[in-house]
Coordinates of C-alpha atoms in Angstrom, one line a residue:
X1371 CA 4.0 -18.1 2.5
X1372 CA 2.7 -14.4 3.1
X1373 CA 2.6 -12.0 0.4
X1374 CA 4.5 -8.9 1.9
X1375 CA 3.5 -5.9 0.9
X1376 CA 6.3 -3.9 -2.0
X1377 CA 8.2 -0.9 -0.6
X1378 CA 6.2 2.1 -1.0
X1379 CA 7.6 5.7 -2.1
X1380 CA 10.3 7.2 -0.6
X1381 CA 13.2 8.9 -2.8
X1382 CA 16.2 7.0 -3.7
X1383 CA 18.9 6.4 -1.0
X1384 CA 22.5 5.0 -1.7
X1385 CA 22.7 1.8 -0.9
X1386 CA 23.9 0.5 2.7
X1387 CA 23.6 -2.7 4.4
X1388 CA 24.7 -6.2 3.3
X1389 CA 22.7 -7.1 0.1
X1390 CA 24.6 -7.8 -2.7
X1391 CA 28.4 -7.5 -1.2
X1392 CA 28.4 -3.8 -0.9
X1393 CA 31.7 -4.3 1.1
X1394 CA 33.7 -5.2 -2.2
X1395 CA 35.4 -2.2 -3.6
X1396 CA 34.0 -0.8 -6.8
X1397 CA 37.3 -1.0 -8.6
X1398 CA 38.3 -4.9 -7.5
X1399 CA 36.2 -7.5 -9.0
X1400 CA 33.5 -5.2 -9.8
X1401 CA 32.3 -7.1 -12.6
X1402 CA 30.4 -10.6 -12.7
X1403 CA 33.0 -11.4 -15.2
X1404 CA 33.2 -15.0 -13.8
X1405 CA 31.2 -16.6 -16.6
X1406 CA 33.7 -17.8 -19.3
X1407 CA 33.8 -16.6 -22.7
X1408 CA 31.0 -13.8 -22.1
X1409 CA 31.0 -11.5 -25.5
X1410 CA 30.0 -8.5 -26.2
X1411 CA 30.9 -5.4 -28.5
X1412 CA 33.7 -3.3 -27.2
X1413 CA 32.8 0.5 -25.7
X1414 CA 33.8 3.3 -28.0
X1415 CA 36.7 5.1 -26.3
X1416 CA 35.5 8.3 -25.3
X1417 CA 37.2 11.6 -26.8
X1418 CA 39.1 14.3 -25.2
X1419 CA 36.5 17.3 -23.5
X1420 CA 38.4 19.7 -25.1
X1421 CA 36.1 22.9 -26.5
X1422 CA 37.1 22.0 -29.9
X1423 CA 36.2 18.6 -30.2
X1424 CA 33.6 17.6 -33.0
X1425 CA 30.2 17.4 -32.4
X1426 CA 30.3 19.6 -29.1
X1427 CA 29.0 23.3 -29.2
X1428 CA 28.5 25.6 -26.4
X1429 CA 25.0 26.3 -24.3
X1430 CA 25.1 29.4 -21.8
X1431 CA 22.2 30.8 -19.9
X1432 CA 24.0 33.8 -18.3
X1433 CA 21.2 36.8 -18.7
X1434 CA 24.2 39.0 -18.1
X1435 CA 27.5 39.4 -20.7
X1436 CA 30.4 37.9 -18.6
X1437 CA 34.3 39.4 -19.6
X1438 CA 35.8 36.3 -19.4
X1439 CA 36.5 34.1 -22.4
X1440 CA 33.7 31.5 -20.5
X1441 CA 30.5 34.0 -20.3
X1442 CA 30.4 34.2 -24.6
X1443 CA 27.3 32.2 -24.3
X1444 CA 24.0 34.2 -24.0
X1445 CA 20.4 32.8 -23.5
X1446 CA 19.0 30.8 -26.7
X1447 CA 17.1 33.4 -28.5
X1448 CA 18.7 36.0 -27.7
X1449 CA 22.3 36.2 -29.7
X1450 CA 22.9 39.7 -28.7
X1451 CA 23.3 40.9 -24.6
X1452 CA 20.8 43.1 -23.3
X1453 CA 20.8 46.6 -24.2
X1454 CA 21.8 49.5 -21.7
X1455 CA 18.6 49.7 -19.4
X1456 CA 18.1 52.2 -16.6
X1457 CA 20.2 51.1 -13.3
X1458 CA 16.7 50.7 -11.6
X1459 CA 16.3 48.1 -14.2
X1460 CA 19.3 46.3 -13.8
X1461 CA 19.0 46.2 -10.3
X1462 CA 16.2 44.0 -9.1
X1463 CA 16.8 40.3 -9.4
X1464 CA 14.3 37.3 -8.8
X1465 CA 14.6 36.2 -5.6
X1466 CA 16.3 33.2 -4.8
X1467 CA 14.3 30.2 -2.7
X1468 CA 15.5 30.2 1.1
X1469 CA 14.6 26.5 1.4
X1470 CA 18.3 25.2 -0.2
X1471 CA 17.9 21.6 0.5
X1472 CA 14.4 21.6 -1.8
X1473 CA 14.3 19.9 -5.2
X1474 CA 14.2 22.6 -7.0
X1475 CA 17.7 24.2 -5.6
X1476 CA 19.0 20.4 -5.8
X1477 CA 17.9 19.2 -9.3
X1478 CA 19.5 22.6 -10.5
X1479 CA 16.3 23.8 -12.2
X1480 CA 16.8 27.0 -9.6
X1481 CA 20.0 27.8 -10.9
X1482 CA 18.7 27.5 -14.4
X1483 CA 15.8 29.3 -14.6
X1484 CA 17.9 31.8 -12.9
X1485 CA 20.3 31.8 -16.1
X1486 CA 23.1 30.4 -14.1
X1487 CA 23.9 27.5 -16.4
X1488 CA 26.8 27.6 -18.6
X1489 CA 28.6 24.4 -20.3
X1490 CA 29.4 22.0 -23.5
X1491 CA 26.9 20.3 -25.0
X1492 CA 27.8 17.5 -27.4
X1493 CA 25.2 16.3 -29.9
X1494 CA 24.9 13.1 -28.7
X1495 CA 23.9 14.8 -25.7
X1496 CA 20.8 16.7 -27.0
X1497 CA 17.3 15.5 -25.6
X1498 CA 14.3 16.9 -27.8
X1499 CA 10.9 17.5 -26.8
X1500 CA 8.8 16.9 -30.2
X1501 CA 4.5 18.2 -30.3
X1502 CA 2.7 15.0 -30.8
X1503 CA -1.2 14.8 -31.1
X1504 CA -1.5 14.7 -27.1
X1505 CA 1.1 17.6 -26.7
X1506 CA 4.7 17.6 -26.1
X1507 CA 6.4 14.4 -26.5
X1508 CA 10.0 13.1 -25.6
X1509 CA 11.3 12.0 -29.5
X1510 CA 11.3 8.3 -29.8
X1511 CA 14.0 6.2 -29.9
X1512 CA 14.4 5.7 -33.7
X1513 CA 16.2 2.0 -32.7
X1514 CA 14.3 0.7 -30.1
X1515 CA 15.3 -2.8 -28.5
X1516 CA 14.2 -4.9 -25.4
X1517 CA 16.5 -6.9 -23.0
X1518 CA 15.9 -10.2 -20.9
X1519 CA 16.7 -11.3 -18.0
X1520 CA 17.1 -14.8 -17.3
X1521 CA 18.9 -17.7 -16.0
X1522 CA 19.9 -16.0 -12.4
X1523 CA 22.8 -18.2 -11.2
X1524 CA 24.8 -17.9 -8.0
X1525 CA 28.3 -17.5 -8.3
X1526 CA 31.2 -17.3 -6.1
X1527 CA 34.6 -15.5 -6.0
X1528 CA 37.3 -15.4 -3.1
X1529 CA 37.5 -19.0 -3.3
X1530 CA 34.0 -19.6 -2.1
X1531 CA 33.9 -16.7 0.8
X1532 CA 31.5 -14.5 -1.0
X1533 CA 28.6 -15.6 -2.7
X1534 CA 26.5 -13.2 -5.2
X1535 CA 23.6 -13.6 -7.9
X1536 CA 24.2 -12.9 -11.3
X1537 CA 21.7 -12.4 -14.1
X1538 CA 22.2 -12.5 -17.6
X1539 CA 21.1 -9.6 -19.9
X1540 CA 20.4 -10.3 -23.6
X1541 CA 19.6 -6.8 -25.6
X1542 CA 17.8 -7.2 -28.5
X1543 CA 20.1 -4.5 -30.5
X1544 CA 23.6 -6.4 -29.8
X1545 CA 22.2 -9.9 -28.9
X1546 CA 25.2 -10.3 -26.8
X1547 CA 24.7 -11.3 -23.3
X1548 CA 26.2 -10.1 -20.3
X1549 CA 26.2 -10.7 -16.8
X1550 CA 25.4 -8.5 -14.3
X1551 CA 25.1 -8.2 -10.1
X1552 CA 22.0 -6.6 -8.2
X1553 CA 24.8 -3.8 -7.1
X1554 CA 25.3 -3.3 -10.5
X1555 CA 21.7 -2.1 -11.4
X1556 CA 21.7 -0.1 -8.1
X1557 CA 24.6 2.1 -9.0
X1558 CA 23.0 2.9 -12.4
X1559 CA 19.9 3.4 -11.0
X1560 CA 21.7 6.0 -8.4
X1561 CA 23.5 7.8 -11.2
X1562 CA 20.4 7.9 -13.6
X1563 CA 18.1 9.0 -11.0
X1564 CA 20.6 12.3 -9.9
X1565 CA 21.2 13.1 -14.1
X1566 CA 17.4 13.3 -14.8
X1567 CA 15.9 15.4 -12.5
X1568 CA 12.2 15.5 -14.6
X1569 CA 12.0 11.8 -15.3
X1570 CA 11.1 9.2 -13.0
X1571 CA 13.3 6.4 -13.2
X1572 CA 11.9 3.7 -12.3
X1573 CA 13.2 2.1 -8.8
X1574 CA 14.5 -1.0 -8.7
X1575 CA 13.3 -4.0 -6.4
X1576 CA 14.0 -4.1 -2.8
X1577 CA 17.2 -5.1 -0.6
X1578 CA 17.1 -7.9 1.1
X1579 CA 19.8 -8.7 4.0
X1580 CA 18.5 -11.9 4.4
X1581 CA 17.1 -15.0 2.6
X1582 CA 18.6 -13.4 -0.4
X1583 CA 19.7 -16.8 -1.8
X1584 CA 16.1 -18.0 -1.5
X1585 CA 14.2 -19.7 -4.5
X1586 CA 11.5 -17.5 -4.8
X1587 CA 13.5 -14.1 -3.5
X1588 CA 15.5 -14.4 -6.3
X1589 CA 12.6 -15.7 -8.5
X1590 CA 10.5 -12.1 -7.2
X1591 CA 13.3 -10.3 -7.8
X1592 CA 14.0 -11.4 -11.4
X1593 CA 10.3 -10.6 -12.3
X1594 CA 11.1 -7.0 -10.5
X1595 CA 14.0 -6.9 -12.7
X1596 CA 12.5 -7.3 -16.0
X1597 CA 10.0 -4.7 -15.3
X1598 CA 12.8 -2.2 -14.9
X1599 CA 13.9 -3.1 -17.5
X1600 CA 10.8 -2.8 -19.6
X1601 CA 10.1 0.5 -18.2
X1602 CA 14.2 1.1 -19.3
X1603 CA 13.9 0.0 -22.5
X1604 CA 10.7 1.8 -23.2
X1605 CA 11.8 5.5 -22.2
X1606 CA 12.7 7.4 -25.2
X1607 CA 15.7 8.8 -23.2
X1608 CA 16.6 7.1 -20.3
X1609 CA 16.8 4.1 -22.9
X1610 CA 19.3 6.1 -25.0
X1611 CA 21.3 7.3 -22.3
X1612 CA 25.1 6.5 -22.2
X1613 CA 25.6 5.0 -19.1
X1614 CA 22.5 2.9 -19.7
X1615 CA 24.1 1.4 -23.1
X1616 CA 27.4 0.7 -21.2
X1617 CA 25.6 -1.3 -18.7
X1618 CA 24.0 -3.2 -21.3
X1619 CA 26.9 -3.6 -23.5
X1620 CA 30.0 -3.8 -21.6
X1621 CA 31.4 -7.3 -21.8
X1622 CA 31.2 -8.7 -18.3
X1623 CA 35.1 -10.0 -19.1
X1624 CA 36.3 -7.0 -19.8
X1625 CA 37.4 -5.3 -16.5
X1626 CA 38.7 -2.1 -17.8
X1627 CA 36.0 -0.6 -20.0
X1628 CA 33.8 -1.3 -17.1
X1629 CA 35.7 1.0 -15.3
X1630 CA 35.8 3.4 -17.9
X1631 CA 32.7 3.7 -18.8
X1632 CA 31.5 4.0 -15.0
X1633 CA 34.2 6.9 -14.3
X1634 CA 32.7 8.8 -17.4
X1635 CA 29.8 8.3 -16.1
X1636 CA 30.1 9.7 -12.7
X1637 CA 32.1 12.4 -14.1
X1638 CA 29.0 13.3 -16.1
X1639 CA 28.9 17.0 -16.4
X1640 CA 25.3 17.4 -17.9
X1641 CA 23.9 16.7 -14.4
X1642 CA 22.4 19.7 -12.4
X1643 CA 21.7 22.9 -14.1
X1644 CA 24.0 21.6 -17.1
X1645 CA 21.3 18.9 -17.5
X1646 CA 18.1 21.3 -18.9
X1647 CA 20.8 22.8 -21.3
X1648 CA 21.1 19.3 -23.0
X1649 CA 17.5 19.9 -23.4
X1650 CA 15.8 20.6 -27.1
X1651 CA 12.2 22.2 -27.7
X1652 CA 10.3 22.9 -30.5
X1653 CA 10.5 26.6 -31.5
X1654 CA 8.3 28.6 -34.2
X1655 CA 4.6 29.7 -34.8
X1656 CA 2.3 27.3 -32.3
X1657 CA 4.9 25.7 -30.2
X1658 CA 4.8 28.1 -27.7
X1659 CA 3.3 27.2 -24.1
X1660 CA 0.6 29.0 -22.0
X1661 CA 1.7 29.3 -18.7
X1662 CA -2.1 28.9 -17.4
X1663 CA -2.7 25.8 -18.7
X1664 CA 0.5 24.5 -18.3
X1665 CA 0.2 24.7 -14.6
X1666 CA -3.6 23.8 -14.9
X1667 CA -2.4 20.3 -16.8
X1668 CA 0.4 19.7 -14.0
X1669 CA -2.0 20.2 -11.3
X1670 CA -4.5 18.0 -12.9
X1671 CA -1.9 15.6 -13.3
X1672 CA -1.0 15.6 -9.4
X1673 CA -4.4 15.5 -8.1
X1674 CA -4.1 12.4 -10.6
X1675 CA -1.0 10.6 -9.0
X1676 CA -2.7 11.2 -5.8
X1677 CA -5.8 9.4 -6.0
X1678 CA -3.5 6.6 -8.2
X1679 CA -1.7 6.0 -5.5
X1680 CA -4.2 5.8 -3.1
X1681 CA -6.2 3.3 -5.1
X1682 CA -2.6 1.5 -6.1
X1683 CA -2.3 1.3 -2.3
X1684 CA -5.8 0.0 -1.9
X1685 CA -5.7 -2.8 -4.7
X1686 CA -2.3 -4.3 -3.9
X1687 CA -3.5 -4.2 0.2
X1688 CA -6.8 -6.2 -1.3
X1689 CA -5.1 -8.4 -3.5
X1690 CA -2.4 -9.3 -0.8
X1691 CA -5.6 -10.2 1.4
X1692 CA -6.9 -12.0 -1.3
X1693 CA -4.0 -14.0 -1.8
X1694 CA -3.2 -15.1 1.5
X1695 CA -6.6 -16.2 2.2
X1696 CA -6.4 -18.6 -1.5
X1697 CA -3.4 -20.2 -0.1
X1698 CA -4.6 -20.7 3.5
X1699 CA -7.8 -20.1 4.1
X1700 CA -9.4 -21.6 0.8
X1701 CA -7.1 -23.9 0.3
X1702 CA -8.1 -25.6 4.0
X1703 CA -11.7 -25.1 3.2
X1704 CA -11.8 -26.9 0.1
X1705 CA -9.7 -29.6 1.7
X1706 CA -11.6 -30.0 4.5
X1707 CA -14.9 -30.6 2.5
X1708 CA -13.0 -33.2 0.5
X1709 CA -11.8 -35.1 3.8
X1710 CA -15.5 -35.1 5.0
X1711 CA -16.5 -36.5 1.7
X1712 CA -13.8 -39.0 1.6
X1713 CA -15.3 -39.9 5.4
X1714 CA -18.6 -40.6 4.1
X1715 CA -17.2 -42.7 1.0
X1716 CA -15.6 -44.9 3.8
X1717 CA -18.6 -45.0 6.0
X1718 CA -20.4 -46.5 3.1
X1719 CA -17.6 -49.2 2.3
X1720 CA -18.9 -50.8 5.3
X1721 CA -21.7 -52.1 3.8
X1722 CA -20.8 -55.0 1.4
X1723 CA -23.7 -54.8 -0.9
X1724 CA -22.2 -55.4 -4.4
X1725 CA -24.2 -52.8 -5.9
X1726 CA -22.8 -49.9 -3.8
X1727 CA -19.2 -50.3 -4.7
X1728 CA -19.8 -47.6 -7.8
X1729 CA -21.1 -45.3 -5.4
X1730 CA -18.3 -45.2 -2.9
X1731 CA -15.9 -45.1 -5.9
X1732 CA -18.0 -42.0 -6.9
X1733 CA -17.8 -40.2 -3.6
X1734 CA -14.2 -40.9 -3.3
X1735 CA -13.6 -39.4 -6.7
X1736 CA -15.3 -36.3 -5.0
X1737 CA -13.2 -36.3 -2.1
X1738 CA -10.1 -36.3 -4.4
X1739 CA -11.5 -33.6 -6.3
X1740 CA -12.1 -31.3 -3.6
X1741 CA -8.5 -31.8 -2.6
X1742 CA -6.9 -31.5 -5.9
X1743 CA -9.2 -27.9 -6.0
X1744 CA -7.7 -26.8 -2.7
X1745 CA -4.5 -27.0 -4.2
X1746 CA -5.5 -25.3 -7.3
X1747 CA -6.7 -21.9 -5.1
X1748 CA -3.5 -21.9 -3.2
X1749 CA -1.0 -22.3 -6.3
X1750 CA -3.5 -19.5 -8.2
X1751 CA -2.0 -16.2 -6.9
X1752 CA 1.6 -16.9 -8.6
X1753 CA -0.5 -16.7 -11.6
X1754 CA -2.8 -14.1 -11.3
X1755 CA -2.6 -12.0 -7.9
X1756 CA 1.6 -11.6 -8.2
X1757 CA 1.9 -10.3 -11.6
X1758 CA -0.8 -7.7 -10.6
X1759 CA 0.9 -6.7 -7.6
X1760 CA 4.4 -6.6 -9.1
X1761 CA 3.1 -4.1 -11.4
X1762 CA 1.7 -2.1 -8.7
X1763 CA 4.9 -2.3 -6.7
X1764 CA 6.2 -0.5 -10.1
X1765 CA 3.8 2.1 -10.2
X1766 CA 4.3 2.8 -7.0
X1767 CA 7.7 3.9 -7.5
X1768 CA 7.0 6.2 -10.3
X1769 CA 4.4 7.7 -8.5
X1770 CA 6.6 8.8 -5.8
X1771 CA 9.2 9.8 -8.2
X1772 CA 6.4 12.7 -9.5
X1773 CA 6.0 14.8 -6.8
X1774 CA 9.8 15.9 -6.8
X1775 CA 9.5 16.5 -10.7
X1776 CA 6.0 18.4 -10.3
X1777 CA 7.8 20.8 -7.8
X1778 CA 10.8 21.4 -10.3
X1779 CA 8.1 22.6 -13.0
X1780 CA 6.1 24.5 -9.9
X1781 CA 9.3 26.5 -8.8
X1782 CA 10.3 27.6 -12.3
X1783 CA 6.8 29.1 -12.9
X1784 CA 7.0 30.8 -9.5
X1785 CA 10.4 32.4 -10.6
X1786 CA 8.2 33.8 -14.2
X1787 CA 5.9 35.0 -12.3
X1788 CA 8.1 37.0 -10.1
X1789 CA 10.0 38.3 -13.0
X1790 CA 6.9 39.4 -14.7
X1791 CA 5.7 41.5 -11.6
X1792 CA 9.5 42.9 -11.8
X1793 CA 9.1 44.1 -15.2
X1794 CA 5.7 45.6 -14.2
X1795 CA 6.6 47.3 -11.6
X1796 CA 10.1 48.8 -13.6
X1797 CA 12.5 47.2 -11.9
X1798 CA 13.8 44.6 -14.5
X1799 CA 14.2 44.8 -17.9
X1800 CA 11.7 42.8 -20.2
X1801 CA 14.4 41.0 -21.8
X1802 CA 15.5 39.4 -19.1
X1803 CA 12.5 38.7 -17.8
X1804 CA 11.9 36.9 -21.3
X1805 CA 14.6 34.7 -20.7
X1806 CA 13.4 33.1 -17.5
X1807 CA 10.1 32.7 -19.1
X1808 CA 11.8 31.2 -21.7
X1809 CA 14.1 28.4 -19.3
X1810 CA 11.2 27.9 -17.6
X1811 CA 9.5 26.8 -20.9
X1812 CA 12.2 24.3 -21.1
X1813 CA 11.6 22.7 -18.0
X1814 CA 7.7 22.9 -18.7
X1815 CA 8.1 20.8 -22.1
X1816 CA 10.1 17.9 -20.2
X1817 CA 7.6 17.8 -17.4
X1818 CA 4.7 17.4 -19.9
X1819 CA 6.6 15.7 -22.0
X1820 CA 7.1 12.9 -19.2
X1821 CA 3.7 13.0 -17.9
X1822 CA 2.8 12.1 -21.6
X1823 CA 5.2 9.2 -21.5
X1824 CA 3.8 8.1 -17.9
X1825 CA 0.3 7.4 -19.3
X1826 CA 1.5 5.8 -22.7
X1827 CA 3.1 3.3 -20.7
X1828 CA 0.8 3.1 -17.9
X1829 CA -2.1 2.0 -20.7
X1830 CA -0.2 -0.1 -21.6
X1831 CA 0.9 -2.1 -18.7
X1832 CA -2.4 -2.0 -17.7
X1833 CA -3.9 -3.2 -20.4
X1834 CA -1.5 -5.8 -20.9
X1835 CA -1.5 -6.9 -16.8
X1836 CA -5.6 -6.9 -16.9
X1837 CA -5.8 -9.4 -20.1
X1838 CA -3.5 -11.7 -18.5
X1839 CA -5.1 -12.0 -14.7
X1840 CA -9.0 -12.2 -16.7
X1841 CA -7.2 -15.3 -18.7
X1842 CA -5.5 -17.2 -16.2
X1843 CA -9.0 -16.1 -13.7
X1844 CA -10.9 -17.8 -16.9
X1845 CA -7.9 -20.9 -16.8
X1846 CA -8.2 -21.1 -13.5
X1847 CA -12.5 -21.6 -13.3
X1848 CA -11.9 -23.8 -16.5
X1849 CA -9.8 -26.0 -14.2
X1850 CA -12.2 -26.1 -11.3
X1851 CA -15.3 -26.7 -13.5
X1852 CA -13.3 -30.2 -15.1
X1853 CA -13.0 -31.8 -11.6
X1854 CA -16.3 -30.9 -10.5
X1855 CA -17.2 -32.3 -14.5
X1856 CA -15.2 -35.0 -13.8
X1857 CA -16.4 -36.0 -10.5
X1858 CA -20.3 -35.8 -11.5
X1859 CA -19.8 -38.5 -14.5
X1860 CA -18.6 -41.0 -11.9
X1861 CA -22.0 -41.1 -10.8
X1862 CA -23.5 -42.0 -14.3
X1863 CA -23.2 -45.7 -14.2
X1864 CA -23.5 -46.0 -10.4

């Protein structure tokens, strides 16, 4: 009956262990599929990668002309290579970090800053960063569209041997419902979390090895899901992403688009450095960024996550407190003033004067109250306390997401300013140095861009999460107040 506390931080892991039949081969079964005559629209093939295909043009960020038919690229801005500079010039190079396993070298943000980054990019592909009133902004969605989760049924396969939970997704923009397995959102979650390298996707609920069959596991886990999914829905990318829309629209019966659409998916090539290619920002007279108070926002913004985290930490430890004790604790308390009342009513039943009998009645009404209140406090945190926590259990993951997207933005302003002592002290050519200042404003627009998107949604969840506790809090007293009501007109016609 404890309220545990959620998983805290930590970057995602693949998953291991036994939730969810991560035995079964991806490529047998993989689907729920099991519920009969699921519909949904069919996914697009997908066309050929050749160069020429429509809708596809190419993105390079080689500083350097290459002779080969694949270096024709050159950095945006600059259509023409550099111009014959002094070998002294030519010669120094920004300095690569030593540290290979850090985000920075991972994500690929190293090798693009660096100009290392050369690929296709289709249109479909593009991501833009717009300027909004707060600053830069990811572009919305212009069809947005929300998706339940409901009905999670257990379902069986290898004539009874393995058991699983399936939940049924409903999208708003195809109102077609599909059926989908815990492992299922796990692998998205994997893919999307190693394609977008500066946005936090949100994590998903916890594995569980055990109990997972459980009433109120599954119930927990539901209400984890449909935050995800909120969070999903709500990201002007990540909600537009194609993997995403496969997993949403796939039909569960139909095996081999599944399969498809997950092998394109993993074959992504837009991941890495290719990923801040797909990248759009605004260009022109007042779009440009300051480098100073870019990195003065970014470290506001962490010594922001930081004491969020600390007080997320704190508030879901002192609601958990709080909860356990209304289920136990008050619960017993309230129950145990109610028994003592209920004594008293019964002491007083041994008297047999007529006129007492209302009395008694009265107490014992008291008693009964008391009771029925001791039940109210320990059924009170599943409306108020839970919901709370959930959301903090959210947060929490994004908030450990934002460290590893802070120190993407941090290393490509540590390579600027390295090329700009370069160009002062001769030994790189301006124009070159221009271009990493330029890739690094890339990188800079998504990072604000998703810090912007962080607090629009975290107002709003807030806002939202705080109205509802204060009105089931208000339900909740209203509740108490009628039995105590209740129990004092008794006495009116003893």
């Amino acid at each position: 009956a404890g309220y545990p506390f959620p998983p805290y931080g930590g970057s995602y892991q693949p998953s291991q262990g036994s939730d969810d039949d991560w035995d079964d081969d991806w490529d047998d079964s993989s689907t729920v599929a099991d519920e009969p005559g699921a519909l949904g629209s069919s996914y697009p093939d997908y066309e050929a990668a050749g160069g020429g295909a429509p809708g596809r043009y190419r993105l390079s960020t080689r500083s350097e002309p290459s002779l080969g038919p694949r270096g024709a690229g050159h950095p945006p801005g600059h259509p023409h290579p550099p111009g014959g500079g002094g070998a002294a010039k030519s010669s120094a190079t920004v300095s690569r970090n030593l540290n290979r396993f850090s985000t920075f070298v991972k994500s690929g943000g190293e090798a693009f800053v660096l100009g290392e980054a050369s690929g296709f990019v289709k249109d479909g592909d593009k991501l833009c960063v717009v300027l909004g009133p707060r600053g830069p902004e990811w572009q919305e969605n212009p069809y947005p569209f929300q998706c339940s989760i409901e009905d999670p049924t257990k379902q069986t396969k290898f004539k009874g041997m393995k058991s699983y939970i399936a939940y049924k997704l409903v999208p708003s923009h195809t109102g077609q419902q599909v059926h989908r397995r815990y492992k299922h959102f796990d692998w998205l979650y994997g893919r999307l979390a190693e394609k977008f390298p500066v946005i936090s996707v949100p994590h998903l609920p916890e594995k569980q090895a055990t109990g997972r069959f459980e009433e109120d596991f599954i119930s927990k886990r539901r209400k984890g899901l449909a935050w995800w999914m909120d969070h999903m829905c709500s990201h002007p990318v990540l909600a537009q992403c194609d993997a995403f829309q496969h997993f949403l629209t796939c039909p569960s019966t139909d095996e081999k688009a599944w399969k498809q659409g997950k092998r394109k998916a993993e074959k992504d090539e837009m991941v890495g450095a290719n990923f801040f290619l797909t990248i759009s920002v605004p260009t022109g007279p007042g779009a440009s960024l300051d480098l100073q108070e870019v990195e003065s926002q970014v470290d506001g913004f962490k010594a922001f996550t930081k004491k969020m985290d600390e007080s997320a930490l704190q508030l879901n430890h002192t609601a958990n407190e709080f909860a356990r004790k209304q289920v136990t604790g008050f619960k017993k308390e309230y129950q145990k003033v109610g028994h003592s009342f209920k004594c008293l009513s019964q002491a007083f039943e041994l008297d047999q004067q007529a006129f007492s009998a209302g009395l008694n009645q009265a107490i014992a009404f008291t008693a009964e109250a008391y009771d029925a209140i001791g039940d109210l406090f320990a059924d009170q945190p599943r409306q108020d306390l839970d919901p709370v926590m959930d959301l903090l259990a959210l947060y929490q993951g994004h908030l450990a997401n934002f460290p590893d997207i802070i120190h993407v933005q941090k290393g490509a302003l540590t390579k600027v300013k390295e090329s700009k002592r370069h160009v002062e002290e001769g030994k790189m050519e301006l124009q070159k140095a221009e271009g990493i200042q330029e890739r690094c404003n890339i990188i800079s627009f998504a990072t604000l861009a998703e810090i912007n998107h962080f607090h629009k949604i975290r107002v709003r969840d807030f806002k939202s999460q705080m109205q509802h506790f204060l009105q089931q809090q208000i339900l909740f007293f209203q509740k108490v107040t009628q039995k105590l009501e209740e129990a004092l007109h008794k006495y009116d016609s003893v």
